[in-house]
Amino acid sequence: MEFYYYTLLAGVIAIIYALFAAYITLKKDEGNKKMQEIANAIKAGSKAYLNRQLKTIAIFAVILAILFLFLPDGYEITIAFLTGAIASYLTAYLGMNVAVRANVRTAKIAEKGTNAAFKTAIIGGSVTGFAAVGFGLIGLSLLIMYLTISKVEILIGFGFGASLVSLFARVGGGIYTKAADVGADLVGKTELNLPEDDPRNPAVIADNVGDNVGDCAGMSADVFESYAVTLVAALLIAYAYGISPTSTINFAYPLYVAAIGVISSLLALLFINVKGENATLAIYKGIGSAVIIAAVLDFTLTWYLSLPLAYFYSVLSGLILAILLFWITDYYTGSGKKAVVKVADAAKGGGGTDVIMGLAVGLRTTWFPAVIIAIAIFVSYISAGLYGIGIAAAGMLSLTATILTIDSFGPITDNAGGIAEMAGLQEDVRKVTDKLDAIGNTTKATTKGFAIGGAALSATALFVAFAQAVGLSSIDALNSIVTIGIFIGAMMPFIFSSFLMEAVGKAANLMVEEVRRQVKTIKGLLQGKAKPDYARAVDIATVNALKSLVIPELIAILTPIAVGLILGREALGGLLVGMIPSSFMLALFMANSGATMDNAKKYIEAGNFGGKGSDAHKAAVIGDTVGDPLKDTAGPALNSMIKVVSTISILLAPLFIAYTLL
Amino acid sequence: MEFYYYTLLAGVIAIIYALFAAYITLKKDEGNKKMQEIANAIKAGSKAYLNRQLKTIAIFAVILAILFLFLPDGYEITIAFLTGAIASYLTAYLGMNVAVRANVRTAKIAEKGTNAAFKTAIIGGSVTGFAAVGFGLIGLSLLIMYLTISKVEILIGFGFGASLVSLFARVGGGIYTKAADVGADLVGKTELNLPEDDPRNPAVIADNVGDNVGDCAGMSADVFESYAVTLVAALLIAYAYGISPTSTINFAYPLYVAAIGVISSLLALLFINVKGENATLAIYKGIGSAVIIAAVLDFTLTWYLSLPLAYFYSVLSGLILAILLFWITDYYTGSGKKAVVKVADAAKGGGGTDVIMGLAVGLRTTWFPAVIIAIAIFVSYISAGLYGIGIAAAGMLSLTATILTIDSFGPITDNAGGIAEMAGLQEDVRKVTDKLDAIGNTTKATTKGFAIGGAALSATALFVAFAQAVGLSSIDALNSIVTIGIFIGAMMPFIFSSFLMEAVGKAANLMVEEVRRQVKTIKGLLQGKAKPDYARAVDIATVNALKSLVIPELIAILTPIAVGLILGREALGGLLVGMIPSSFMLALFMANSGATMDNAKKYIEAGNFGGKGSDAHKAAVIGDTVGDPLKDTAGPALNSMIKVVSTISILLAPLFIAYTLL
């Protein structure tokens, strides 16, 4: 029992820090009336979305919770499930509520220069980061101590709760943010020639809300999920190996690695700062210091507890994987990089060649992540067997607080820029917010690489836990029932993302029509004499995001259940085998194609190949539009999908063992 | 021995028919001087490309042949390898040489109406179809009788020969055709406002050459390869099960199925005709009658030979798979279908939303093929074990002659339209060729569905043969060395197609520059007073296609060798497990996205959503440009890639057993 006091303590420390950071943020000056007015509109829209999304999730959650009661240990599973779901939503809620307040404060303090604004945004973002690890560690520690000490399998309920929330938050947030963004750009920039974040654009508030519900709440739910399910998977694998939760520290090792992550992430905060304009360097310093501190502490812990050093090697391979994923994403998609310039150059031939080249770059970016994740899996496996894979994933995800801090920095600065623009702040303030916004774009892209890699690694650990849960000691690809599963699994990410792309396309079109309607019917709108009806645009994005959720969610949840019940656990194992790598590649392809085309557009806007307004720029804008749902909707949502499929497969394992049609 | 006289005879019948069809075609009127002049330019360009491509292939083939001599049974393997390569090239050579003569004859006979022109194009196309099955059956029958009767493993050399040629022909032809097409359109249609196939466009001949080297020669090599490797895989699996090539008819069964395919395809020719304008119906009649006749004959044969009826069920599942793949491709990408209209509708929002919706449709098209191929594999497996998968693939590929006939019809009618346009033939003739061209577009899209499905099924059969060749009775996805292979395998299609997309983008840009240069420097060009330098454009496409070949080819050939030698046969098995479904989905996504965006453009051109010249049309043209390399370069090339990786893995099996680093 006492093993878990320390991990509980680490969780409490993280929450205390998060509350402290929230307090510091809220104390800052929130600017003049106009700024507050705009910020309040964003705040209200974001909150309204999160509340309505909660209702949709609640329906699913209640139905599932009731069904779970019929499982063996149903009562405990339901408690674990609801704990996981609530922890995830609390994280998103707390994080986003601070983010929508940090944005205006960042805009205000930008008067004092880049450094002050940078710090404000980072501290605001760190609330999400530390809330995630705090709620995760507290939830898991309490569950182990008071509920599952004798039935560890129940913990998967916690993972599935996190997965369910993540599925909704990622998909809904992703559709919302891009429907608003694409819709706002299509009419605003192209038809009406308005600049980004112009207050006369009726969709501008919806666009800023989208940053919060997508990049902040959606991303935090995704990474929280990876964090939760990775730790659960590692614990389940350990348990299956006969490591007891009460008698040996071995079992708690993954949680200790996570606890160390809290410490290293706290210390790493000291190293995240921006000097000059090198955004990438600021990120590297943050991640780099977190990795180095974690590695040193993990080594010390392993040695101090006299555990096999092989455990440490597994952790280390996860940590190194994380930093290499950062590097490669930046290498291909970072602003001004070779691949980005190539895409910008192709824009000279028009929108078609821009997209062709953008897709080519996205496809290219898969090779290195595939190779290094394979190496990480292999190294951890030969170090500590299948358990090693779980520990490696725990090592990688122990960086969660740092990653989410850096990531949430993005929507805060993006919003700050929007508020500065809409409130008509001075030129030099807007220069500062623009600079931060550019940094935020880089951090969003690189943390996405981490989220995709983290999802793939934790899904691989879940796959191992699944095999143990359903009692399979091998999953043989030469068995045709497994082959069927593999084909279906490899297909799932494609059909899933198809619905998301379509949802964005449709919702963006509705947004376009609404903007056109307002421009036509509201007199004096374009002259800045009348205010647009922001709320209508916000409502359209909200309603359509929530409506488009349902089918992809059902596909993700029902397919593994159907395969498990009809074709059996071996086919379901095959499904996971086919799904995880296929989804990993597709997500990388989509996310990085989008990021490259986005930065190619910015490269041209910076004055290259004809600059703003040139034909090349118009072509690059088309590429950016295509890239938007690829990188912010479909690509990231795949992370949630593969984890929800994996956790539900484990959760319902008793069912698949007991009943199968074939 | 006498088992193989019949299959040899079927092959000879196919070749006799092919020569007869060639003779009929050549006897037709080749039109006036201007038409001949244009046709000769296309002919010369196509021939020049095929010859230069041959030189590149020859270098690789000779190096490999020498290396193969060091394998056990190296002498026989080398002979089999060269036989396969030569048979494939002969097919492409003969088929394309007739196609480049049938085009002008089709244009001429179009004066007499649709029916006569349709028949001419079909008969011209049937040369490729029957040459493929003829050379395939003759080559395999002779090899079995005189070389490999006691060492069946050697047959894989034949399959690899076909694979190598296919890899080059598919990739090179694909890059060529789209570099020319995209290049010609970008300047011609967009900048200069020239119609399609306008003789003043310097890239117009290259564009027409591209149809022949890509859609005709490339496609024929691809399907020939599927045909050859499927039969080889089925024979290898039978052999591994202890079925002897001399003592029992069981062994020859897949070849008999193929021989029946010759008969059913010959009879089906009688049913391929166009009445009214329903192109789809013409295709369905062709495929449908071929499937029904084959099914009846296969059943009769199985029953007559007193073989297990389970064999027939496997064959039937392959045949049904083929027709369902046709149906689903048409359902999503056929002109005027719901999905196509949806994409056209999205074009109203601009190029960005057009492409978003086109990609969404392409992603969507994966689910049904994935499910039915899984069912086909399962049905054939429970019918006749792993051998059943081989027989199912043989059943599907027994339709090769019909499919290639229908497919080669495409480039012939496409060229006929081009020649009619360039030679300034009368309005009513051009109406006929336009109608045929539209039919050709549908056939090209639907046969692509068959080619992708056939490649996936034959690769699955090869995977089974691989496991037997390297002596693995299970390939366990829980073994981390297999997991590594799976990740690398799933990544391969992405990196491979990345190079092809990039190659098209780059070569198209060079083409654009060349066209612009000619327009600037050749006086009177746009006024039709001076002739453009077609040869330069042809040369640019040729050189760049062959140059861009090398890296993707090396990736396809060296990756399995490296994985096999460094990580061992289990990792290589994992690579195949990861690669086949990932490639299947990606190929479907790419090919069908492209086809849908193409037809969405045509739907608008037919007068919908504003028609030609509208903003929606401009947007749809961008979508079409993006779709071009997706559907004609990257998508189809994946077929060749997965087969070459599979065959080389089997071919070098002795090496992987004997030497492995880990």
Coordinates of N, CA and C in Angstrom, one line a residue, chain A residues 398-459:
Chain A
S398 N 5.8 9.9 -19.5 CA 6.1 10.7 -18.3 C 6.4 12.1 -18.6
L399 N 6.6 12.4 -19.9 CA 6.8 13.8 -20.3 C 5.5 14.6 -20.5
T400 N 4.4 13.9 -20.2 CA 3.1 14.5 -20.5 C 2.9 16.0 -20.1
A401 N 3.3 16.3 -18.8 CA 3.1 17.6 -18.3 C 3.8 18.7 -19.2
T402 N 5.1 18.4 -19.5 CA 5.9 19.3 -20.3 C 5.2 19.5 -21.7
I403 N 4.8 18.3 -22.3 CA 4.3 18.4 -23.7 C 3.0 19.2 -23.7
L404 N 2.1 18.9 -22.7 CA 0.8 19.6 -22.7 C 1.0 21.1 -22.4
T405 N 2.0 21.4 -21.6 CA 2.3 22.9 -21.3 C 2.7 23.6 -22.6
I406 N 3.6 23.0 -23.3 CA 4.1 23.6 -24.6 C 2.9 23.6 -25.6
D407 N 2.1 22.6 -25.6 CA 1.0 22.5 -26.6 C 0.0 23.6 -26.3
S408 N -0.4 23.7 -25.0 CA -1.5 24.6 -24.7 C -1.1 26.1 -24.8
F409 N 0.2 26.3 -24.8 CA 0.8 27.6 -25.2 C 0.3 28.0 -26.5
G410 N 0.1 27.1 -27.5 CA -0.4 27.4 -28.8 C -1.7 28.1 -28.9
P411 N -2.8 27.5 -28.4 CA -4.1 28.2 -28.5 C -4.1 29.5 -27.7
I412 N -3.4 29.6 -26.6 CA -3.3 30.8 -25.8 C -2.7 32.0 -26.6
T413 N -1.6 31.7 -27.3 CA -1.0 32.8 -28.0 C -1.8 33.1 -29.3
D414 N -2.3 32.0 -29.9 CA -3.2 32.2 -31.1 C -4.3 33.2 -30.7
N415 N -5.0 32.9 -29.6 CA -6.1 33.7 -29.1 C -5.6 35.1 -28.8
A416 N -4.4 35.2 -28.2 CA -3.9 36.5 -27.8 C -3.7 37.4 -29.1
G417 N -3.2 36.7 -30.1 CA -3.0 37.4 -31.4 C -4.4 37.9 -31.9
G418 N -5.4 37.0 -31.8 CA -6.7 37.4 -32.3 C -7.3 38.5 -31.5
I419 N -7.1 38.5 -30.2 CA -7.7 39.6 -29.4 C -6.9 40.9 -29.7
A420 N -5.6 40.8 -29.8 CA -4.9 42.0 -30.1 C -5.3 42.7 -31.4
E421 N -5.6 41.8 -32.4 CA -6.0 42.2 -33.7 C -7.4 42.9 -33.6
M422 N -8.3 42.1 -33.0 CA -9.7 42.6 -32.9 C -9.9 43.8 -32.1
A423 N -9.1 43.9 -31.0 CA -9.2 45.1 -30.1 C -8.4 46.3 -30.7
G424 N -7.7 46.0 -31.8 CA -7.0 47.1 -32.4 C -5.8 47.6 -31.6
L425 N -5.1 46.7 -30.9 CA -4.0 47.1 -30.1 C -2.8 47.6 -31.0
Q426 N -1.9 48.3 -30.3 CA -0.8 48.9 -31.1 C 0.1 48.0 -31.9
E427 N 0.7 48.5 -32.9 CA 1.5 47.8 -33.8 C 2.5 46.9 -33.1
D428 N 3.3 47.6 -32.1 CA 4.4 46.8 -31.5 C 3.8 45.7 -30.6
V429 N 2.6 45.8 -30.0 CA 2.0 44.7 -29.3 C 1.7 43.6 -30.2
R430 N 1.1 43.9 -31.3 CA 0.8 42.9 -32.3 C 2.0 42.2 -32.8
K431 N 3.1 42.9 -32.9 CA 4.3 42.2 -33.4 C 4.7 41.1 -32.4
V432 N 4.6 41.5 -31.1 CA 4.9 40.5 -30.1 C 4.0 39.3 -30.2
T433 N 2.7 39.6 -30.3 CA 1.7 38.4 -30.3 C 1.9 37.6 -31.6
D434 N 2.2 38.3 -32.7 CA 2.5 37.5 -33.9 C 3.7 36.6 -33.7
K435 N 4.7 37.1 -33.1 CA 5.9 36.3 -32.9 C 5.5 35.1 -32.1
L436 N 4.8 35.3 -31.0 CA 4.4 34.2 -30.1 C 3.5 33.2 -30.9
D437 N 2.6 33.8 -31.7 CA 1.7 32.9 -32.5 C 2.5 32.0 -33.4
A438 N 3.6 32.5 -34.0 CA 4.4 31.7 -34.9 C 5.1 30.6 -34.1
I439 N 5.5 30.9 -32.9 CA 6.1 29.9 -32.0 C 5.1 28.8 -31.7
G440 N 3.9 29.3 -31.4 CA 2.7 28.4 -31.1 C 2.4 27.4 -32.2
N441 N 2.6 27.9 -33.5 CA 2.3 27.0 -34.6 C 3.3 25.9 -34.6
T442 N 4.6 26.2 -34.4 CA 5.6 25.2 -34.3 C 5.4 24.2 -33.2
T443 N 5.0 24.7 -32.0 CA 4.8 23.8 -30.9 C 3.6 22.9 -31.2
K444 N 2.6 23.5 -31.8 CA 1.4 22.6 -32.0 C 1.8 21.5 -33.0
A445 N 2.6 21.8 -34.0 CA 3.0 20.7 -34.9 C 3.8 19.7 -34.3
T446 N 4.8 20.1 -33.5 CA 5.8 19.1 -32.9 C 5.1 18.3 -31.8
T447 N 4.3 19.0 -31.0 CA 3.6 18.2 -29.9 C 2.7 17.1 -30.6
K448 N 2.1 17.5 -31.8 CA 1.3 16.5 -32.4 C 2.1 15.2 -32.8
G449 N 3.3 15.4 -33.2 CA 4.2 14.3 -33.5 C 4.3 13.4 -32.2
F450 N 4.5 14.0 -31.1 CA 4.6 13.3 -29.8 C 3.3 12.6 -29.5
A451 N 2.1 13.3 -29.7 CA 0.8 12.7 -29.4 C 0.6 11.4 -30.3
I452 N 1.0 11.5 -31.6 CA 0.8 10.4 -32.5 C 1.7 9.2 -32.1
G453 N 3.0 9.5 -31.8 CA 3.9 8.5 -31.4 C 3.5 7.9 -30.0
G454 N 3.0 8.7 -29.1 CA 2.6 8.2 -27.8 C 1.4 7.3 -27.9
A455 N 0.5 7.7 -28.8 CA -0.7 6.9 -29.0 C -0.3 5.5 -29.6
A456 N 0.6 5.5 -30.6 CA 1.0 4.3 -31.2 C 1.7 3.4 -30.2
L457 N 2.6 3.9 -29.4 CA 3.3 3.1 -28.4 C 2.4 2.6 -27.3
S458 N 1.5 3.5 -26.8 CA 0.6 3.0 -25.8 C -0.4 2.0 -26.3
A459 N -0.8 2.1 -27.6 CA -1.7 1.1 -28.2 C -1.0 -0.2 -28.3

